[in-house]
mmCIF file of C-alpha atoms in Angstrom:
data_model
loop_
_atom_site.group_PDB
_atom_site.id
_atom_site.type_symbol
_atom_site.label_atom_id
_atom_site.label_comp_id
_atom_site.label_asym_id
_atom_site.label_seq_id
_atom_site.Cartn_x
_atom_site.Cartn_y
_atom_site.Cartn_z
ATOM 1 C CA UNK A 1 -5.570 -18.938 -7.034
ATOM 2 C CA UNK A 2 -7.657 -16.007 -5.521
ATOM 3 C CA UNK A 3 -11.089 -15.313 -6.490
ATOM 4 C CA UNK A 4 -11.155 -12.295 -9.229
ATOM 5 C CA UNK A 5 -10.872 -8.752 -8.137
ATOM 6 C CA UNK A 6 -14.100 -6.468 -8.398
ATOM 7 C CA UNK A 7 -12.611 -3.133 -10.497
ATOM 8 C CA UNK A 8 -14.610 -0.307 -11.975
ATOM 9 C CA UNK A 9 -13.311 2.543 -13.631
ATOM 10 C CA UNK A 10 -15.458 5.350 -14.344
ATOM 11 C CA UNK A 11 -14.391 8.862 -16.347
ATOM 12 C CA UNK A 12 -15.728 11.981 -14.784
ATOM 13 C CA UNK A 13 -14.265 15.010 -16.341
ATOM 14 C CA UNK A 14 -10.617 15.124 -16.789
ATOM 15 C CA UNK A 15 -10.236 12.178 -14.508
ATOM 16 C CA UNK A 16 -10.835 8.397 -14.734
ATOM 17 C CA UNK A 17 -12.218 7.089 -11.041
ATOM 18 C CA UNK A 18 -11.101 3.905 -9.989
ATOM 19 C CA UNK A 19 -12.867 1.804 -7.416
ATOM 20 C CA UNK A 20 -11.068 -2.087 -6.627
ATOM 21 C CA UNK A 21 -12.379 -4.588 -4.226
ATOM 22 C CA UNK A 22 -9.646 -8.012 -3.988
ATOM 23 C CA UNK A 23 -10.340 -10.741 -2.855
ATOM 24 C CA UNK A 24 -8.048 -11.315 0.433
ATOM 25 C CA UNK A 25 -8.179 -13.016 3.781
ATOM 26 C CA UNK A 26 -5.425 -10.486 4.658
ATOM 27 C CA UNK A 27 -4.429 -12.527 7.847
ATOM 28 C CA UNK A 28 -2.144 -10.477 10.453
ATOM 29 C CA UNK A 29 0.096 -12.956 11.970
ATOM 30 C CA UNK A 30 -1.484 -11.688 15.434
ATOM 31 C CA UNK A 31 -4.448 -14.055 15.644
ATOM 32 C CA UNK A 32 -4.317 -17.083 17.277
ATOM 33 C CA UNK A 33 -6.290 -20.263 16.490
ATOM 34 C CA UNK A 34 -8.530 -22.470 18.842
ATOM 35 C CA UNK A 35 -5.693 -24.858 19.605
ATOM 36 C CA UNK A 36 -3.607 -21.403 20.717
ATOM 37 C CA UNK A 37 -1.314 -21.862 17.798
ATOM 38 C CA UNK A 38 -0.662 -18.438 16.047
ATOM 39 C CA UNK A 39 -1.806 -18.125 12.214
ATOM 40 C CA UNK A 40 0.676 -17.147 10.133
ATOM 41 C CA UNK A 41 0.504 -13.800 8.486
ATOM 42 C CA UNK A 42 -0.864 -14.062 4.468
ATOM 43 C CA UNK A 43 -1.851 -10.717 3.163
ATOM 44 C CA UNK A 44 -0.748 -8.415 -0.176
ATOM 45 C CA UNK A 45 2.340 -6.905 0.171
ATOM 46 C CA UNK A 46 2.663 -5.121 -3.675
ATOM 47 C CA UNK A 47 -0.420 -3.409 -5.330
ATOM 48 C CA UNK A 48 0.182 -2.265 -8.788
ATOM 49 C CA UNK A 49 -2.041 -0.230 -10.952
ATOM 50 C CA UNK A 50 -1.485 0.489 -15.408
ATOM 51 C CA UNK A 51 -3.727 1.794 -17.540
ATOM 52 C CA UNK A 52 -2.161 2.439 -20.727
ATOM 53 C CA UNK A 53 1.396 0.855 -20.117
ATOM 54 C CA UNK A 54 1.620 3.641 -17.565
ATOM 55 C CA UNK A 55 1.944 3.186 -13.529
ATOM 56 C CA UNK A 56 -0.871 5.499 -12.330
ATOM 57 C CA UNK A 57 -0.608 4.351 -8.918
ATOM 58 C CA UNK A 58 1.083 1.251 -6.534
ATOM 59 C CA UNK A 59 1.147 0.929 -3.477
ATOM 60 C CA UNK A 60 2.773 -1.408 -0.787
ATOM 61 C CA UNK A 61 0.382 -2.615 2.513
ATOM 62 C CA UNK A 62 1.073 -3.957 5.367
ATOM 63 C CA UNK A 63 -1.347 -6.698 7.636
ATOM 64 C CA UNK A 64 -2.850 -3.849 9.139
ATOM 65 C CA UNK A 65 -5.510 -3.294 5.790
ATOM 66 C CA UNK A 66 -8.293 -4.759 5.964
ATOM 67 C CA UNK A 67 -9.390 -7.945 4.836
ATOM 68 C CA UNK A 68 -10.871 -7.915 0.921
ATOM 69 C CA UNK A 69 -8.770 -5.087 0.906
ATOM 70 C CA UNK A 70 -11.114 -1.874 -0.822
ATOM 71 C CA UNK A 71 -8.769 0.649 -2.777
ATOM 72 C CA UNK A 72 -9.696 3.821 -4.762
ATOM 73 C CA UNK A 73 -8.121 6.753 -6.350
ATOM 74 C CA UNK A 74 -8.083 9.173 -9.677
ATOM 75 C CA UNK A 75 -5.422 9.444 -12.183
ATOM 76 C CA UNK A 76 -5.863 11.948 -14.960
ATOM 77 C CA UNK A 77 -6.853 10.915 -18.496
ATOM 78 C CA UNK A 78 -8.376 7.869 -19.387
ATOM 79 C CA UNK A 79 -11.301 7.236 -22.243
ATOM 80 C CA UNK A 80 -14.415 5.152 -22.555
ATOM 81 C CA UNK A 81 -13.137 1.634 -23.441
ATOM 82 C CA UNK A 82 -9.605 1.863 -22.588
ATOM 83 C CA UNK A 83 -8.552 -0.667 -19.792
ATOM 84 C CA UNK A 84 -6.976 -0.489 -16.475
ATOM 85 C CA UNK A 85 -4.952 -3.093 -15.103
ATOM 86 C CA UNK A 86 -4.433 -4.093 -11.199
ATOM 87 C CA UNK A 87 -2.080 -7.076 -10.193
ATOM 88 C CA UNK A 88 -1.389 -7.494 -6.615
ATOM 89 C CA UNK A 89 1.250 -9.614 -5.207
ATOM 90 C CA UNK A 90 0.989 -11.428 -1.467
ATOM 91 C CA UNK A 91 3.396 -12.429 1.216
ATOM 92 C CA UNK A 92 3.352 -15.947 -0.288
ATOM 93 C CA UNK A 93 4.045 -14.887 -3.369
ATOM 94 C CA UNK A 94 0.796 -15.470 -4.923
ATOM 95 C CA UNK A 95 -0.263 -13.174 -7.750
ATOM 96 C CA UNK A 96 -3.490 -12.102 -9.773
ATOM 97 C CA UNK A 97 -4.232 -9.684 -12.354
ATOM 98 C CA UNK A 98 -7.585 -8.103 -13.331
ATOM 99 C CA UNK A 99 -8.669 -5.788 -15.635
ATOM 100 C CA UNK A 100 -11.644 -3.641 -16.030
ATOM 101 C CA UNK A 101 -12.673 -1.703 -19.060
ATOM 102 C CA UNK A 102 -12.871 2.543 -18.376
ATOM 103 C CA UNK A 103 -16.581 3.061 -18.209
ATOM 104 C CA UNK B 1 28.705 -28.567 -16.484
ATOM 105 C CA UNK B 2 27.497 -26.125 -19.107
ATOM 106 C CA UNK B 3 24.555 -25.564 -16.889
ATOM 107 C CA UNK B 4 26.256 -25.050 -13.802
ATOM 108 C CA UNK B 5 28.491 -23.049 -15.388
ATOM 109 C CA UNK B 6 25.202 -20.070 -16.494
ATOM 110 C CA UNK B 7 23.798 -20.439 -12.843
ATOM 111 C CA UNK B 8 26.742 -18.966 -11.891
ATOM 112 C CA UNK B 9 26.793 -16.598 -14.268
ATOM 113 C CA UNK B 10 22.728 -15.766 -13.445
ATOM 114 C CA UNK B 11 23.879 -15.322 -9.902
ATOM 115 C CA UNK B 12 26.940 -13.200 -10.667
ATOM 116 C CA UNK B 13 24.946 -11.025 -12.615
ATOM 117 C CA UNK B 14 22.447 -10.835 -10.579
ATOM 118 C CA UNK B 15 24.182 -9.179 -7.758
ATOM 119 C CA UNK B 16 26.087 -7.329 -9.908
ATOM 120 C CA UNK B 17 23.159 -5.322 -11.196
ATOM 121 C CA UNK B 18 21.539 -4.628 -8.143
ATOM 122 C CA UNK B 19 24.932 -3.060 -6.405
ATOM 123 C CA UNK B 20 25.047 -1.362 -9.688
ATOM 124 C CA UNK B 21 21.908 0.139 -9.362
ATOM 125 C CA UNK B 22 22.552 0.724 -5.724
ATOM 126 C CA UNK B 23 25.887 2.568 -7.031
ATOM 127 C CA UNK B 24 23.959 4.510 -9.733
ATOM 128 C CA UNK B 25 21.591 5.658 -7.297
ATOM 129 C CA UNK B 26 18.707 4.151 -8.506
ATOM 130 C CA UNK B 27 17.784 2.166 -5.847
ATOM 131 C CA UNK B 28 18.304 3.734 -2.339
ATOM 132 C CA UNK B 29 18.888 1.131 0.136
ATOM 133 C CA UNK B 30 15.914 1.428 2.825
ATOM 134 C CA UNK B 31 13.905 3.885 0.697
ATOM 135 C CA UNK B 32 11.005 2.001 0.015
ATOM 136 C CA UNK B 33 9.490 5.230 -1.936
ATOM 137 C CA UNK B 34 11.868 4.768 -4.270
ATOM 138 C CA UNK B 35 12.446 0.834 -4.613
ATOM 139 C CA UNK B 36 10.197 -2.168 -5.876
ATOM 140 C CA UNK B 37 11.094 -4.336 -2.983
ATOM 141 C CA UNK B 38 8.500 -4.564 0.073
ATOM 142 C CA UNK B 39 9.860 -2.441 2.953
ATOM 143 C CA UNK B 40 10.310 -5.263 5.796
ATOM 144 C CA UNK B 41 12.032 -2.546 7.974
ATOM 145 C CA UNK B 42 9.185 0.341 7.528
ATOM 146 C CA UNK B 43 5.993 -2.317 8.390
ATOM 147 C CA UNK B 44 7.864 -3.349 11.355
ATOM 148 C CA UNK B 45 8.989 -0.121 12.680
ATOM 149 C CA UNK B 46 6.675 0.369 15.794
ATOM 150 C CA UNK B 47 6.863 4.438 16.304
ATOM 151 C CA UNK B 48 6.407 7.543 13.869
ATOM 152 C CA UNK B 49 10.194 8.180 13.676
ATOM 153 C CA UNK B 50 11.521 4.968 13.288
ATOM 154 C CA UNK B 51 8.835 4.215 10.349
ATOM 155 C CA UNK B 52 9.795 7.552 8.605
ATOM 156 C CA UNK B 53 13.056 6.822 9.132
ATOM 157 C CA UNK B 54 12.775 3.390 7.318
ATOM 158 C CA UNK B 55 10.816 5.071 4.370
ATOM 159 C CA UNK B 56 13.879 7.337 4.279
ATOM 160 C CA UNK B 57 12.939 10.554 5.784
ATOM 161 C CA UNK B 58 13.326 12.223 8.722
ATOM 162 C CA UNK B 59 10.915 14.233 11.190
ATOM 163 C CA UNK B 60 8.033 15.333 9.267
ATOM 164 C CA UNK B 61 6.429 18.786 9.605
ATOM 165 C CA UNK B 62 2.912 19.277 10.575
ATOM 166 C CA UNK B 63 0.849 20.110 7.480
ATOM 167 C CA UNK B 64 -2.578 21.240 7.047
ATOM 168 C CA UNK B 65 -3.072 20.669 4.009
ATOM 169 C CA UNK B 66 -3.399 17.015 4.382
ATOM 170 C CA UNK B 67 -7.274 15.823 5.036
ATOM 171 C CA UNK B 68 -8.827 13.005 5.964
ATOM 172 C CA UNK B 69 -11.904 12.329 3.941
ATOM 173 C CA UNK B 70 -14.531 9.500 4.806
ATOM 174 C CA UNK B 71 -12.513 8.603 8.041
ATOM 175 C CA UNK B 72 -15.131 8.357 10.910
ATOM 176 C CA UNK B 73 -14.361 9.924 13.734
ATOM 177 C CA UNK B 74 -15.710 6.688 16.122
ATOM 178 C CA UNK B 75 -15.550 3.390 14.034
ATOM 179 C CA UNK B 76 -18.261 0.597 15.554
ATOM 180 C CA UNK B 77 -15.561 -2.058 13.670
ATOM 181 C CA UNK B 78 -12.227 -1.652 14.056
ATOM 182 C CA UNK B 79 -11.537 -4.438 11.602
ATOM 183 C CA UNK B 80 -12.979 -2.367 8.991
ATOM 184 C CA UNK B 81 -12.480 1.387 8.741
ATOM 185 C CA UNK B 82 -12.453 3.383 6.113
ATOM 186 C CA UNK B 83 -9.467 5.587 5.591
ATOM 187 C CA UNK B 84 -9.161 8.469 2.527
ATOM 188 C CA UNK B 85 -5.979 10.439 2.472
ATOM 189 C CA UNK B 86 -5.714 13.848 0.326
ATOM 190 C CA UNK B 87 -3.081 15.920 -0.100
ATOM 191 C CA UNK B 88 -3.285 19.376 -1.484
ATOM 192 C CA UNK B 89 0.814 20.182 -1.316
ATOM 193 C CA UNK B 90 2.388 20.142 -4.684
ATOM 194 C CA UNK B 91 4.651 17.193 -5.923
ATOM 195 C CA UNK B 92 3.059 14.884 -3.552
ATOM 196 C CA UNK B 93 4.451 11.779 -4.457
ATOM 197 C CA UNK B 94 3.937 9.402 -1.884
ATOM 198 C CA UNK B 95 0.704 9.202 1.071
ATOM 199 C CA UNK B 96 1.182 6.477 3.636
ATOM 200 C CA UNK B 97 -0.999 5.638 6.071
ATOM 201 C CA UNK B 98 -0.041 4.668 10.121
ATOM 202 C CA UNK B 99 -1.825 3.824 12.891
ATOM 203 C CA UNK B 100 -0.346 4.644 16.679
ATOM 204 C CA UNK B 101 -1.462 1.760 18.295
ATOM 205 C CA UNK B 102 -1.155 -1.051 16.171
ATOM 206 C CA UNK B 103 1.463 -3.328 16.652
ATOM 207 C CA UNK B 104 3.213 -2.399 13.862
ATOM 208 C CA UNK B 105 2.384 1.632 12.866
ATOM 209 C CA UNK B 106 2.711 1.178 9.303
ATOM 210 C CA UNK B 107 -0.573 -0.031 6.997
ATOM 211 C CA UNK B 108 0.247 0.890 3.729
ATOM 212 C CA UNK B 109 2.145 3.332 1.540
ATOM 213 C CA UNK B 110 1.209 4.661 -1.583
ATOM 214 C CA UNK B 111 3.362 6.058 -4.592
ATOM 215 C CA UNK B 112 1.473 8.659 -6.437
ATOM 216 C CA UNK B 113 2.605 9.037 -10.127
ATOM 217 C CA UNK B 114 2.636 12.548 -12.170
ATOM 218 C CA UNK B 115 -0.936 12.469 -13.489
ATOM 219 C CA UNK B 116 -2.621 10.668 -10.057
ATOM 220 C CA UNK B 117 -4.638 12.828 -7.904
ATOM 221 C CA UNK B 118 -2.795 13.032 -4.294
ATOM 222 C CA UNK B 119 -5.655 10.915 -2.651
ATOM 223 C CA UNK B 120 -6.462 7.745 -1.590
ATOM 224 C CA UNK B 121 -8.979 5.573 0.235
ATOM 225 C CA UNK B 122 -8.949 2.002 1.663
ATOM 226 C CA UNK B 123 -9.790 0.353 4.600
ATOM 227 C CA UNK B 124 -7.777 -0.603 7.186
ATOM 228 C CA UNK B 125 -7.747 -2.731 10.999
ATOM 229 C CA UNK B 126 -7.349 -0.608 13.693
ATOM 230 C CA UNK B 127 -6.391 -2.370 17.112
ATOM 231 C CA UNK B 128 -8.411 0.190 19.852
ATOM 232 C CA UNK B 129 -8.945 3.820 19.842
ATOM 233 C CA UNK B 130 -5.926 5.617 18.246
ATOM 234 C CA UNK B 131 -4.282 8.411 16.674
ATOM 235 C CA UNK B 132 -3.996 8.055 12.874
ATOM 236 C CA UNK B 133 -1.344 9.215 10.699
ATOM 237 C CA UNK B 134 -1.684 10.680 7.206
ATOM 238 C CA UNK B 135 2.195 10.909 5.957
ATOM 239 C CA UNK B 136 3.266 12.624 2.888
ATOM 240 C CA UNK B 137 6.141 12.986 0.648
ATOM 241 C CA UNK B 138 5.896 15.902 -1.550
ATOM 242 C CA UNK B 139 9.459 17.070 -3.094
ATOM 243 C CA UNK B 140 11.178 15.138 -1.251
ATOM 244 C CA UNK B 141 10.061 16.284 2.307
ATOM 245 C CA UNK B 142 7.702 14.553 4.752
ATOM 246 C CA UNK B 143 4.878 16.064 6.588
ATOM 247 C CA UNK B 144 2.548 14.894 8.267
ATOM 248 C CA UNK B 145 -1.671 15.003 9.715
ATOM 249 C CA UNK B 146 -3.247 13.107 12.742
ATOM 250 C CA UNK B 147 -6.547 12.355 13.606
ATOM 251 C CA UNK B 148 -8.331 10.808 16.097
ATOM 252 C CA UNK B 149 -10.269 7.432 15.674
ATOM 253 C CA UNK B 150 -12.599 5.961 18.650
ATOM 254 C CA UNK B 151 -13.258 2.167 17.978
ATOM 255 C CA UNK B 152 -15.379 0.521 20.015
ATOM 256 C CA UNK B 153 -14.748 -3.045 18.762
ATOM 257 C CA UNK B 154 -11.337 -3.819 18.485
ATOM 258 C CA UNK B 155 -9.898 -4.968 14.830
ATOM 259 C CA UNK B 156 -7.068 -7.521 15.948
ATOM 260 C CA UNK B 157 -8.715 -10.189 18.016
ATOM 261 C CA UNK B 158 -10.786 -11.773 15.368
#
């Protein structure tokens, strides 16, 4: 299992803020070890973001993002105390799911 | 037997639901703006048409109205640069970002709900010196930004 994601959520107006940092070696497939055999490509293929019950935001990546894969964006509403909810999903089919309570 | 007897069932149903979806119009073969499943066909496309093509669209317009915010214009790492997409075009519903010369041209796409603000940042790899693409789908139609990035160490070898 990956190490925990680092998620803050922050309200600023009308909007809630949200700032996530995963935990991802985000491997491309194009590397190639010291023995010249390639490394197979590992990375987060599904990014899915609640708060509420409600999809404010997913996303699908390719290889090409970077590793520990930084993410941020605003959705609209959103109070102190309420929680927001990212689980990603890899190429491997690993999962993890954080949450972070709406500063 | 019994048990046998449900897998088949499981699988029957299975398919069943999909093609019905597929049928209903739910699900859009190859539109991966509009489906769950990860877009195999749009991360390997290797030019802007053919990866707008696998999202489901077709030659995007020039917009202005896209930005680029916090995207250096000369990035010392290319295995690391920061990329913010906004889009001030109404109904934007999707922002996906590409990069010319990577391998593959895709890095990630983003579906923007009612109630998300039309902008994004991450970071992604960028191979050498390249054009990036800011792509948007706003009712329906794509449109599209470039910008120049000069990287000076490259993102791919390690």
């Amino acid at each position: 299992m990956a190490d925990p994601m680092r998620i803050r959520a922050k309200v600023s107006g009308s909007m809630t803020e949200v700032k996530a940092l995963m935990s991802h070696e985000m491997e491309t497939g194009q590397r190639k070890d010291s023995s010249g055999k390639t490394i197979p490509a590992w990375f987060i293929q599904d990014v899915n973001v609640m708060w509420n019950g409600k999809n404010v935001l997913s996303a699908q990546w390719g290889p090409a993002v970077s590793k520990n894969p930084f993410l941020a964006f605003s959705f609209k509403g959103g109070a102190k105390g309420e929680k927001v909810q990212i689980t990603w999903t890899d190429n491997r089919g690993d999962k993890r799911t954080d949450e972070a309570v709406i500063a | 037997m019994d048990s046998r007897r449900r897998d088949v069932l499981k699988k029957g149903g299975g398919v069943t639901l999909a093609s019905l979806l597929v049928a209903a119009g739910w699900l859009r073969p190859g539109d991966v703006l509009a489906a769950d499943a990860w877009n195999k066909a749009a991360f390997e496309a290797k030019s802007l048409d053919s990866t707008v093509k696998a999202l489901g669209g077709s030659s995007p317009a020039q917009s202005k109205e896209i930005t680029f915010v916090q995207t250096p214009d000369i990035a010392e790492n290319g295995a690391v640069v920061p990329i913010g997409v906004a889009s001030a075009i109404a109904n934007t519903t999707a922002i996906a970002i590409l990069i010319e010369k990577n391998p593959n041209m895709l890095a990630a796409v983003f579906e923007i709900p009612a109630g998300t603000e039309p902008a994004v940042s991450t970071r992604v790899k960028i191979g050498k010196s390249s054009n990036v693409y800011a792509l948007v789908k706003a009712g329906g139609k794509y449109y599209v930004a470039a910008k120049e990035v000069k990287v000076t160490i490259g993102g791919c070898g390690g």
